[in-house]
């Protein structure tokens, strides 16, 4: 097997808060192959966004700090690069798309200029040629009337158009990896479907890998090849999407799937909720973070944190009772 | 009550809510209007849940606010328990408000951070003079908290001490305080974590069964709306384009917009998704200031015909409690 494009090992990120050190990401490891789409799923406080930000070292320091681990991208550990070296990678070989396009676009610059900037910066392409490429990129993300739209400012765009512009910007330098953090959460349902289909299509065409951070199990099912489920700062289950949905091996994943209503199932029956609330990262229990909400929790779970171990071929689970969960 | 059936709680007829758009710094003048709700009719029967679903700007929230008279109605009729309240002012709405309550989306912004839970939940009792003495007040607050699954000792705490799901329970307890007939729920679970949404959805259903409540459930998430509603009205640019019992709406959506909305929502199962035709409509919702002529959806409709560009389709009764506003069903 060839080396993965991205290999994350033991990544840990902490924040210094009034209530002490909070481990937002705790010993996270995963691999990603070229051209693959990985979804990182979790609720608020699960550590999914901090994981994404840590990969590109976008954690504000202080109060945050990547405290351990390595992020090996195409043979290079990103965590040991100089500031200058990591800047040469951001927006170039790895691009990022954020949830709120309005706050990640510069309101005082035209869309075209913002798309052309990384091309000029990283590829040393002259501005005029870079602007021509911006028009071409806007066309590729299906922006109608791209020639005039490059001269527009972000406030003149709708939410969906801004997110298209963000995708054009991400594609500008033909990145090997795109990290998209809840890219469609702020958008309407029909526009969400358009943007995700577009993202999937352009990454496939360019053979770029995609990390999709989301809380939406439907989005994962439609677009992801592989899944990491996060809870309380850790990965609790990981594997191919089809395998995880067909044979979940962690009570949290099983609980999540039972708690969402599905359009293709009989309506009106009661949902099976997960009792309790997501954990407070400043005050995690000593054992399994999910134990207080888990129906199967035993003393073992409350006292000993389970490791992420193989539960089936190519399927990891961090549950002491994973072997008894096969459904 | 002449025309309305005895079990009808709410009747809305040709409701319009237009907001004026002003321009000019010195000579302020109206240059147009946003037609947020533009001719909406439906009724809600006692004990049922009517879902209002649509994308941002479709007018679903404005419809909810207009029914409660929290914003002014431009024209049309709202009848609550047989009484035409369309022209009621603040003071005449007061007794009506006891019977009609609202649960809001944001469990953080809709609770006063300086008030204890007991004060938040009990305030409506005081405002409407519903508690005879302190003991009756405390007993009512305790029973309301119990009804929504909160513990009695939580009464003395402040909102910030609660999680999002618990705060939404506090908001529901407040809405229940005056024993309302109708509760308008505006995106009540969309700000909550996925694992918490099911808890709150189940609570709404339990309370309905126990207290015989009637709900209007406003949300953009069609899967949640379908789960909780008995009937669903799909809105687009200020209009209802289709109304149907929930089973039929999913099994055989009639309006092309309903079809598009259903197709856009992924089903949490990779096997199902792989075999599902991916029909994604293009474009975004046009401005409600200048809605397209003819059928408002024709600019995005994959089945648009010539007639759709000029003639505004009216609601057509399709039988079995279904109605649709689309020229495909012209006869």
XYZ file of C-alpha atoms in Angstrom:
658
model
C 0.000 0.000 0.000
C 1.273 3.471 -0.843
C 1.813 6.010 1.924
C -1.320 8.028 2.747
C -1.518 11.662 1.676
C -2.186 12.723 5.244
C -1.310 10.817 8.380
C -2.337 12.260 11.726
C -0.847 10.579 14.776
C -1.646 11.286 18.423
C -2.768 14.858 17.769
C -3.665 16.710 20.966
C -4.712 20.354 21.284
C -5.312 22.119 24.567
C -6.756 25.445 25.602
C -5.861 27.313 28.753
C -9.109 28.532 30.345
C -10.198 29.974 33.672
C -11.280 26.511 34.689
C -7.939 24.929 33.859
C -6.531 23.146 30.827
C -9.178 21.904 28.403
C -8.164 19.105 26.073
C -10.262 19.936 23.019
C -8.530 17.293 20.903
C -7.092 14.281 22.680
C -4.872 11.733 20.964
C -6.517 11.821 17.541
C -5.088 9.640 14.761
C -6.299 8.962 11.245
C -5.040 8.500 7.692
C -6.355 9.943 4.481
C -5.552 8.708 0.979
C -5.289 10.937 -2.095
C -8.677 11.666 -3.622
C -10.587 10.311 -0.622
C -13.408 12.077 1.249
C -13.254 11.742 5.017
C -16.071 13.043 7.190
C -15.360 14.015 10.780
C -18.717 13.895 12.550
C -19.571 15.192 15.978
C -21.682 17.562 18.035
C -20.647 20.879 19.546
C -17.573 20.432 21.714
C -16.627 17.109 20.157
C -13.344 18.557 18.901
C -14.081 18.200 15.187
C -13.426 21.837 14.257
C -10.385 22.141 16.510
C -8.972 19.034 14.806
C -9.428 20.706 11.412
C -7.846 23.949 12.589
C -4.949 22.079 14.198
C -4.026 20.377 10.916
C -3.126 23.764 9.428
C -1.897 25.184 12.751
C -4.651 27.782 12.829
C -5.107 27.490 16.599
C -4.736 30.901 18.293
C -1.830 30.725 20.730
C -2.428 31.708 23.512
C -4.843 30.369 24.730
C -4.554 27.309 22.470
C -1.625 24.979 21.929
C -1.015 21.820 19.950
C 0.527 19.785 22.744
C 1.386 16.509 21.064
C 1.303 14.464 17.906
C 2.310 14.776 14.288
C 0.507 15.741 11.091
C 2.398 14.171 8.221
C 1.298 15.585 4.885
C 2.962 14.154 1.797
C 5.976 13.073 3.861
C 6.378 16.339 5.825
C 5.390 16.887 9.472
C 3.410 20.138 9.352
C 3.784 20.649 13.096
C 7.560 21.109 12.884
C 7.648 23.465 9.899
C 8.660 27.099 10.282
C 5.930 29.756 10.059
C 7.107 30.619 6.586
C 7.005 26.992 5.440
C 3.471 26.397 6.756
C 2.269 29.597 5.054
C 3.577 28.225 1.777
C 1.299 25.217 2.245
C -1.886 26.983 3.425
C -4.124 28.024 0.566
C -1.712 26.317 -1.801
C -1.362 22.582 -1.237
C -3.990 22.491 1.500
C -6.987 24.824 1.279
C -9.657 25.475 3.840
C -13.347 26.392 3.500
C -15.161 27.813 6.517
C -18.766 27.762 7.647
C -19.483 31.464 7.392
C -18.274 32.719 4.001
C -19.106 36.343 4.877
C -16.657 36.462 7.748
C -13.897 34.683 5.866
C -14.036 36.937 2.813
C -12.528 40.431 2.878
C -15.467 42.844 2.458
C -13.331 45.599 0.899
C -11.758 43.566 -1.911
C -13.433 42.270 -5.061
C -14.132 38.570 -5.295
C -11.788 38.271 -8.275
C -8.887 39.812 -6.399
C -9.389 37.445 -3.483
C -9.412 34.409 -5.765
C -6.393 35.662 -7.697
C -4.362 36.477 -4.595
C -3.228 32.943 -3.700
C -2.381 32.283 -7.356
C -0.223 35.390 -7.452
C 1.273 34.673 -4.021
C 2.051 30.977 -4.334
C 2.515 30.550 -8.069
C 4.050 33.966 -8.789
C 1.578 34.267 -11.635
C 1.322 37.916 -12.792
C -1.857 39.658 -11.578
C -3.450 39.980 -15.014
C -3.101 36.268 -15.711
C -4.209 35.418 -12.172
C -7.374 37.496 -12.696
C -8.090 35.570 -15.905
C -7.758 32.379 -13.901
C -10.187 33.766 -11.315
C -12.813 34.152 -14.054
C -12.137 30.608 -15.192
C -12.432 29.312 -11.605
C -15.728 31.115 -11.022
C -17.026 29.441 -14.151
C -15.879 26.095 -12.827
C -17.938 26.569 -9.649
C -20.911 27.363 -11.943
C -21.130 31.047 -11.212
C -23.181 32.503 -14.026
C -21.792 35.635 -15.646
C -18.303 35.062 -14.181
C -16.630 37.855 -16.180
C -18.624 40.567 -14.447
C -18.931 38.764 -11.102
C -15.140 38.889 -10.509
C -15.547 42.646 -10.079
C -18.260 42.282 -7.439
C -17.781 42.593 -3.682
C -18.818 39.881 -1.183
C -21.864 41.839 0.086
C -23.322 41.771 -3.421
C -23.424 37.968 -3.306
C -25.988 35.655 -1.753
C -24.849 33.071 0.803
C -24.659 30.341 -1.807
C -22.669 32.509 -4.223
C -20.200 33.445 -1.472
C -19.653 29.790 -0.705
C -19.100 29.145 -4.433
C -16.515 31.931 -4.400
C -14.858 30.309 -1.368
C -14.660 27.021 -3.250
C -13.165 28.793 -6.277
C -10.584 30.333 -3.969
C -9.818 26.965 -2.406
C -9.348 25.415 -5.855
C -7.120 28.246 -7.083
C -3.785 26.506 -6.514
C -5.013 22.965 -7.229
C -4.628 21.762 -3.628
C -4.049 18.102 -2.805
C -6.306 18.474 0.230
C -9.340 20.644 0.991
C -10.608 20.954 4.547
C -14.236 22.112 4.699
C -15.562 23.013 8.161
C -19.392 22.856 8.158
C -19.362 24.460 4.687
C -23.134 24.476 4.230
C -24.580 24.782 7.717
C -25.517 28.435 7.144
C -27.213 27.727 3.802
C -30.710 26.744 2.723
C -31.474 23.087 2.088
C -31.553 23.230 -1.720
C -28.424 25.425 -1.838
C -26.670 23.105 0.610
C -27.249 20.228 -1.789
C -25.881 22.284 -4.694
C -22.732 23.331 -2.839
C -21.909 19.877 -1.492
C -22.464 18.268 -4.896
C -20.190 20.903 -6.406
C -17.510 20.369 -3.777
C -17.605 16.630 -4.341
C -17.481 17.056 -8.121
C -14.551 19.493 -8.202
C -12.501 17.510 -5.698
C -13.100 14.347 -7.704
C -12.132 16.076 -10.954
C -8.887 17.353 -9.412
C -8.287 14.129 -7.421
C -8.032 16.260 -4.281
C -8.717 14.702 -0.913
C -11.500 16.256 1.144
C -12.003 16.453 4.898
C -15.611 17.325 5.593
C -16.386 18.481 9.124
C -20.100 18.142 9.849
C -22.761 17.305 12.421
C -25.181 16.049 9.768
C -25.385 12.261 9.418
C -27.256 12.631 6.126
C -24.468 14.699 4.581
C -21.935 12.088 5.679
C -23.985 9.296 4.131
C -24.291 11.112 0.813
C -20.732 12.341 0.368
C -18.145 10.564 2.536
C -15.998 7.519 1.761
C -14.746 7.214 5.318
C -15.954 8.486 8.686
C -14.434 9.430 12.026
C -16.994 9.922 14.793
C -15.755 12.254 17.536
C -17.028 12.631 21.083
C -15.474 14.558 23.955
C -12.318 15.396 21.993
C -11.606 11.833 20.901
C -12.358 9.604 17.966
C -14.769 6.964 19.217
C -15.342 5.136 15.948
C -13.732 5.133 12.502
C -14.066 3.219 9.256
C -15.609 3.195 5.773
C -18.967 5.026 5.690
C -20.974 2.030 4.524
C -19.503 -0.182 7.215
C -20.131 2.356 10.004
C -23.758 2.920 9.004
C -24.486 -0.752 8.457
C -22.671 -2.066 11.531
C -21.978 0.719 14.044
C -19.729 -0.483 16.835
C -19.978 2.331 19.365
C -23.031 3.114 21.547
C -22.748 6.821 20.720
C -22.875 6.184 16.959
C -25.729 3.721 17.441
C -27.549 6.280 19.594
C -27.071 9.104 17.093
C -28.490 7.034 14.261
C -31.558 6.078 16.317
C -32.199 9.676 17.342
C -32.495 11.289 13.899
C -35.773 11.075 11.993
C -35.390 9.693 8.466
C -37.466 10.687 5.461
C -37.570 7.116 4.233
C -38.955 5.641 7.444
C -42.427 5.519 8.920
C -43.203 8.843 10.610
C -44.916 9.231 13.927
C -43.105 6.569 15.925
C -41.111 7.815 18.883
C -37.457 8.643 18.333
C -34.962 7.037 20.666
C -32.997 9.938 22.108
C -29.620 9.809 23.788
C -30.306 10.930 27.346
C -28.242 13.658 28.993
C -26.054 16.273 27.334
C -22.710 16.318 25.513
C -19.832 16.427 28.011
C -18.128 19.473 29.388
C -14.531 19.240 28.151
C -13.237 21.031 31.251
C -14.691 18.306 33.407
C -14.489 14.996 31.583
C -15.155 11.819 33.550
C -12.104 9.604 34.243
C -13.379 6.716 32.143
C -15.239 6.750 28.838
C -16.563 10.256 28.080
C -19.839 8.748 26.872
C -20.381 6.543 29.943
C -22.735 8.989 31.751
C -25.143 8.799 28.782
C -24.591 5.178 27.824
C -27.175 2.531 28.596
C -24.556 -0.205 28.587
C -22.054 1.545 30.825
C -20.470 -0.680 33.481
C -17.958 0.094 36.233
C -15.184 -0.649 33.761
C -16.442 2.179 31.522
C -16.669 4.689 34.360
C -13.114 4.049 35.522
C -11.104 3.148 32.448
C -10.963 5.067 29.233
C -11.348 2.666 26.299
C -8.737 2.792 23.532
C -9.567 2.994 19.849
C -9.005 -0.606 18.749
C -9.846 -2.726 15.680
C -13.332 -4.164 16.087
C -13.800 -5.550 12.593
C -11.613 -5.396 9.480
C -10.872 -1.699 8.754
C -13.236 -0.656 11.555
C -12.074 0.926 14.824
C -14.108 1.400 17.982
C -13.342 2.910 21.383
C -15.804 0.908 23.451
C -14.970 -1.757 26.035
C -17.960 -3.714 24.758
C -17.500 -3.204 21.020
C -17.515 -6.920 20.333
C -20.998 -7.284 21.817
C -22.449 -4.413 19.807
C -22.525 -6.026 16.392
C -26.098 -5.783 15.176
C -69.281 30.017 14.947
C -70.990 29.853 11.593
C -68.669 28.344 8.993
C -65.902 26.743 11.029
C -66.094 23.130 12.088
C -66.210 22.724 15.866
C -62.768 21.130 16.028
C -61.012 23.893 14.123
C -58.697 25.889 16.382
C -57.291 28.265 13.810
C -58.409 29.463 10.407
C -56.148 31.619 8.281
C -57.595 33.109 5.089
C -55.601 34.939 2.436
C -53.164 36.288 5.017
C -50.805 38.989 3.744
C -47.940 40.632 5.573
C -46.087 43.241 3.523
C -43.234 45.281 4.935
C -42.712 48.736 3.401
C -39.263 49.478 1.967
C -38.317 53.118 2.474
C -35.689 55.211 0.700
C -34.414 58.773 0.839
C -32.792 60.491 3.807
C -34.825 63.704 3.835
C -37.899 62.885 1.808
C -38.684 59.411 3.168
C -40.897 57.609 0.741
C -41.963 54.054 0.172
C -40.191 52.575 -2.834
C -41.583 49.087 -2.607
C -42.584 46.356 -0.241
C -41.292 42.999 0.867
C -44.150 40.582 0.443
C -43.100 38.294 3.278
C -46.458 36.543 3.393
C -48.580 36.970 0.316
C -51.911 35.200 0.447
C -51.669 32.225 2.764
C -54.701 30.140 3.780
C -54.915 27.080 6.016
C -56.688 25.791 9.060
C -55.508 23.819 12.051
C -57.658 21.271 13.849
C -57.636 20.687 17.586
C -54.969 18.274 18.755
C -53.081 18.183 15.471
C -49.674 19.458 14.451
C -49.408 21.460 11.266
C -45.868 21.717 9.953
C -44.789 24.859 8.093
C -41.681 24.140 6.088
C -39.599 26.110 3.615
C -36.297 27.872 3.098
C -35.260 31.243 4.481
C -37.473 34.058 3.262
C -40.442 31.812 2.500
C -42.500 33.566 5.168
C -42.961 30.687 7.600
C -41.790 32.594 10.681
C -43.652 35.751 9.648
C -46.826 33.680 9.334
C -46.349 32.484 12.915
C -45.781 35.993 14.232
C -48.783 37.337 12.315
C -51.113 34.714 13.805
C -50.031 35.854 17.281
C -50.461 39.467 16.110
C -46.886 40.171 17.123
C -46.557 41.943 13.769
C -49.214 43.821 11.832
C -51.318 42.018 9.271
C -51.620 43.800 5.928
C -54.792 41.987 4.940
C -56.585 38.708 5.356
C -58.330 36.963 8.189
C -57.129 35.080 11.258
C -59.825 33.276 13.226
C -58.862 31.715 16.542
C -61.390 29.406 18.198
C -64.083 30.931 16.008
C -63.189 34.536 16.858
C -61.904 36.855 14.133
C -58.830 38.450 15.705
C -57.455 40.083 12.535
C -58.315 43.612 13.649
C -57.652 43.181 17.365
C -55.371 45.669 19.081
C -52.992 44.962 21.971
C -55.577 45.113 24.732
C -58.067 42.913 22.929
C -55.294 40.418 22.132
C -54.390 40.043 25.818
C -56.963 37.377 26.704
C -56.280 35.642 23.361
C -52.549 35.443 24.078
C -53.276 33.222 27.058
C -54.623 30.631 24.669
C -51.887 31.027 22.029
C -48.240 30.770 22.951
C -44.884 30.659 21.225
C -41.691 28.635 21.658
C -38.661 30.252 20.069
C -35.634 28.898 18.259
C -32.909 30.340 20.394
C -32.975 28.926 23.917
C -30.141 31.306 24.806
C -31.615 34.590 23.592
C -35.224 34.008 24.601
C -34.696 33.602 28.369
C -33.858 36.610 30.551
C -30.436 35.819 32.071
C -31.215 37.817 35.229
C -34.344 35.887 36.088
C -34.526 32.626 37.982
C -36.225 29.710 36.258
C -39.179 30.006 38.647
C -39.626 33.655 37.633
C -39.331 32.925 33.910
C -41.855 30.117 34.033
C -44.137 31.903 36.497
C -44.101 35.367 34.908
C -47.074 34.681 32.614
C -49.085 33.604 35.695
C -48.412 36.960 37.309
C -48.957 39.036 34.197
C -52.339 37.451 33.640
C -53.239 37.268 37.339
C -53.557 33.511 37.247
C -52.055 32.673 40.640
C -54.182 33.486 43.682
C -51.348 33.351 46.203
C -47.729 32.408 46.631
C -48.460 28.779 47.399
C -50.574 28.343 44.265
C -47.859 30.047 42.220
C -45.099 27.790 43.565
C -47.212 24.696 43.074
C -47.982 25.634 39.468
C -44.322 26.345 38.688
C -43.318 23.011 40.220
C -45.882 21.122 38.187
C -44.822 22.918 34.975
C -41.179 22.010 35.556
C -42.179 18.428 36.211
C -44.234 18.368 33.014
C -41.190 19.247 30.886
C -38.852 16.865 32.715
C -36.971 19.345 34.903
C -36.356 18.793 38.613
C -38.112 20.946 41.258
C -34.810 22.151 42.730
C -33.914 23.729 39.376
C -36.476 26.480 40.005
C -33.975 28.646 41.860
C -31.274 28.522 39.221
C -30.472 30.935 36.396
C -30.604 30.140 32.645
C -26.805 30.090 32.197
C -26.607 27.055 34.467
C -28.522 24.977 31.942
C -27.637 23.220 28.705
C -29.336 24.120 25.417
C -31.826 21.272 25.673
C -32.747 22.157 29.257
C -33.192 25.812 28.321
C -35.584 24.798 25.572
C -37.525 22.836 28.213
C -37.730 26.012 30.314
C -39.104 27.881 27.280
C -41.706 25.145 26.778
C -42.709 25.268 30.474
C -43.203 29.034 30.140
C -45.377 28.511 27.061
C -47.490 25.961 28.964
C -47.996 28.161 32.030
C -51.346 29.620 30.943
C -52.789 26.384 29.633
C -52.812 27.389 25.963
C -54.785 25.670 23.221
C -52.264 26.454 20.477
C -48.485 26.654 20.605
C -46.534 28.070 17.696
C -43.080 26.502 17.677
C -40.596 28.457 15.562
C -37.561 26.258 14.760
C -37.621 24.894 18.325
C -34.946 22.239 17.839
C -32.688 23.596 15.107
C -30.255 25.262 17.522
C -29.819 22.045 19.509
C -27.241 19.301 19.156
C -28.385 16.299 17.138
C -28.518 13.981 20.169
C -30.639 16.520 22.091
C -33.144 17.239 19.295
C -34.855 13.875 19.732
C -35.375 14.521 23.464
C -37.195 17.782 22.753
C -39.178 16.381 19.812
C -40.376 13.515 22.037
C -41.319 15.996 24.778
C -43.475 17.966 22.318
C -45.252 14.756 21.312
C -45.807 13.601 24.916
C -47.224 16.988 25.925
C -49.561 16.976 22.955
C -50.943 13.576 23.924
C -51.279 14.517 27.589
C -52.711 17.996 27.242
C -54.451 17.811 23.876
C -52.291 20.657 22.532
C -52.408 21.956 18.995
C -49.108 22.916 17.377
C -47.906 24.879 14.422
C -44.393 23.553 13.979
C -42.213 25.855 11.875
C -38.887 24.472 10.667
C -36.592 24.134 7.684
C -35.690 20.521 8.445
C -38.235 18.487 6.528
C -37.245 15.230 8.240
C -38.024 16.654 11.688
C -41.203 18.387 10.457
C -42.459 15.210 8.858
C -41.741 13.259 12.015
C -43.768 15.497 14.320
C -46.514 16.898 12.041
C -49.804 15.362 10.993
C -50.107 17.661 8.022
C -47.460 19.737 6.294
C -47.666 23.014 4.379
C -44.694 23.722 2.114
C -43.996 27.435 1.637
C -42.071 29.272 -1.058
C -41.673 33.052 -1.344
C -44.648 34.026 0.787
C -47.034 31.364 -0.483
C -48.108 27.855 0.401
C -47.348 25.750 -2.682
C -48.549 22.420 -1.330
C -50.371 21.099 1.708
C -50.798 17.406 2.478
C -50.933 14.778 5.200
C -47.349 13.845 6.062
C -47.409 10.325 4.627
C -48.704 11.422 1.234
C -46.338 14.370 1.040
C -43.325 12.127 1.196
C -44.762 9.194 -0.751
C -45.991 11.341 -3.632
C -45.002 15.001 -3.533
C -47.004 16.892 -6.159
C -45.339 20.286 -6.407
C -41.933 20.374 -8.132
C -40.605 22.467 -5.235
C -41.669 19.853 -2.688
C -39.982 17.228 -4.866
C -36.806 19.327 -4.982
C -36.840 19.907 -1.242
C -37.212 16.194 -0.522
C -34.475 15.277 -2.991
C -32.111 17.815 -1.423
C -32.284 16.219 2.017
C -29.809 13.371 2.337
C -30.953 10.220 4.093
C -28.510 9.025 6.767
C -27.724 5.749 5.045
C -24.980 5.419 2.406
C -26.686 2.412 0.766
C -29.925 4.338 0.277
C -28.087 7.451 -0.901
C -26.087 5.506 -3.488
C -29.252 4.341 -5.225
C -31.192 7.587 -4.893
C -31.476 9.763 -7.987
C -29.684 13.038 -7.293
C -31.919 15.711 -8.708
C -30.621 18.991 -7.422
C -32.400 22.137 -8.524
C -30.311 25.142 -9.484
C -30.447 28.741 -8.311
C -31.452 30.340 -5.049
C -34.653 31.802 -3.672
C -35.345 35.158 -5.432
C -35.910 38.380 -3.488
C -39.318 38.716 -1.837
C -39.281 42.383 -2.913
C -39.541 41.411 -6.549
C -41.010 37.925 -6.711
C -41.035 36.464 -10.248
C -44.254 36.976 -12.217
C -46.525 34.008 -12.793
C -45.599 31.061 -10.599
C -42.950 32.247 -8.162
C -41.039 28.996 -8.500
C -40.855 29.000 -12.306
C -37.317 30.480 -12.380
C -35.989 27.331 -10.682
C -38.565 24.777 -11.755
C -37.284 21.872 -13.877
C -40.801 21.385 -15.288
C -41.685 25.028 -16.000
C -43.996 25.613 -18.967
C -44.886 28.815 -20.822
C -48.013 29.353 -18.771
C -45.950 29.350 -15.551
C -44.156 32.544 -16.581
C -47.321 34.589 -16.768
C -50.147 32.977 -14.815
C -50.026 32.686 -11.045
C -51.340 29.200 -10.183
C -54.029 29.095 -7.518
C -54.421 26.418 -4.869
C -56.227 23.404 -6.315
C -57.953 20.843 -4.111
C -56.637 17.390 -4.999
C -58.827 15.440 -2.566
C -57.771 13.518 0.527
C -56.792 16.689 2.338
C -54.280 17.624 -0.355
C -53.959 20.856 -2.271
C -51.298 22.150 -4.637
C -50.616 25.400 -6.504
C -49.058 24.245 -9.780
C -50.082 24.421 -13.452
C -49.051 20.786 -13.964
C -52.362 19.888 -12.326
C -54.527 22.239 -14.418
C -57.314 20.368 -16.137
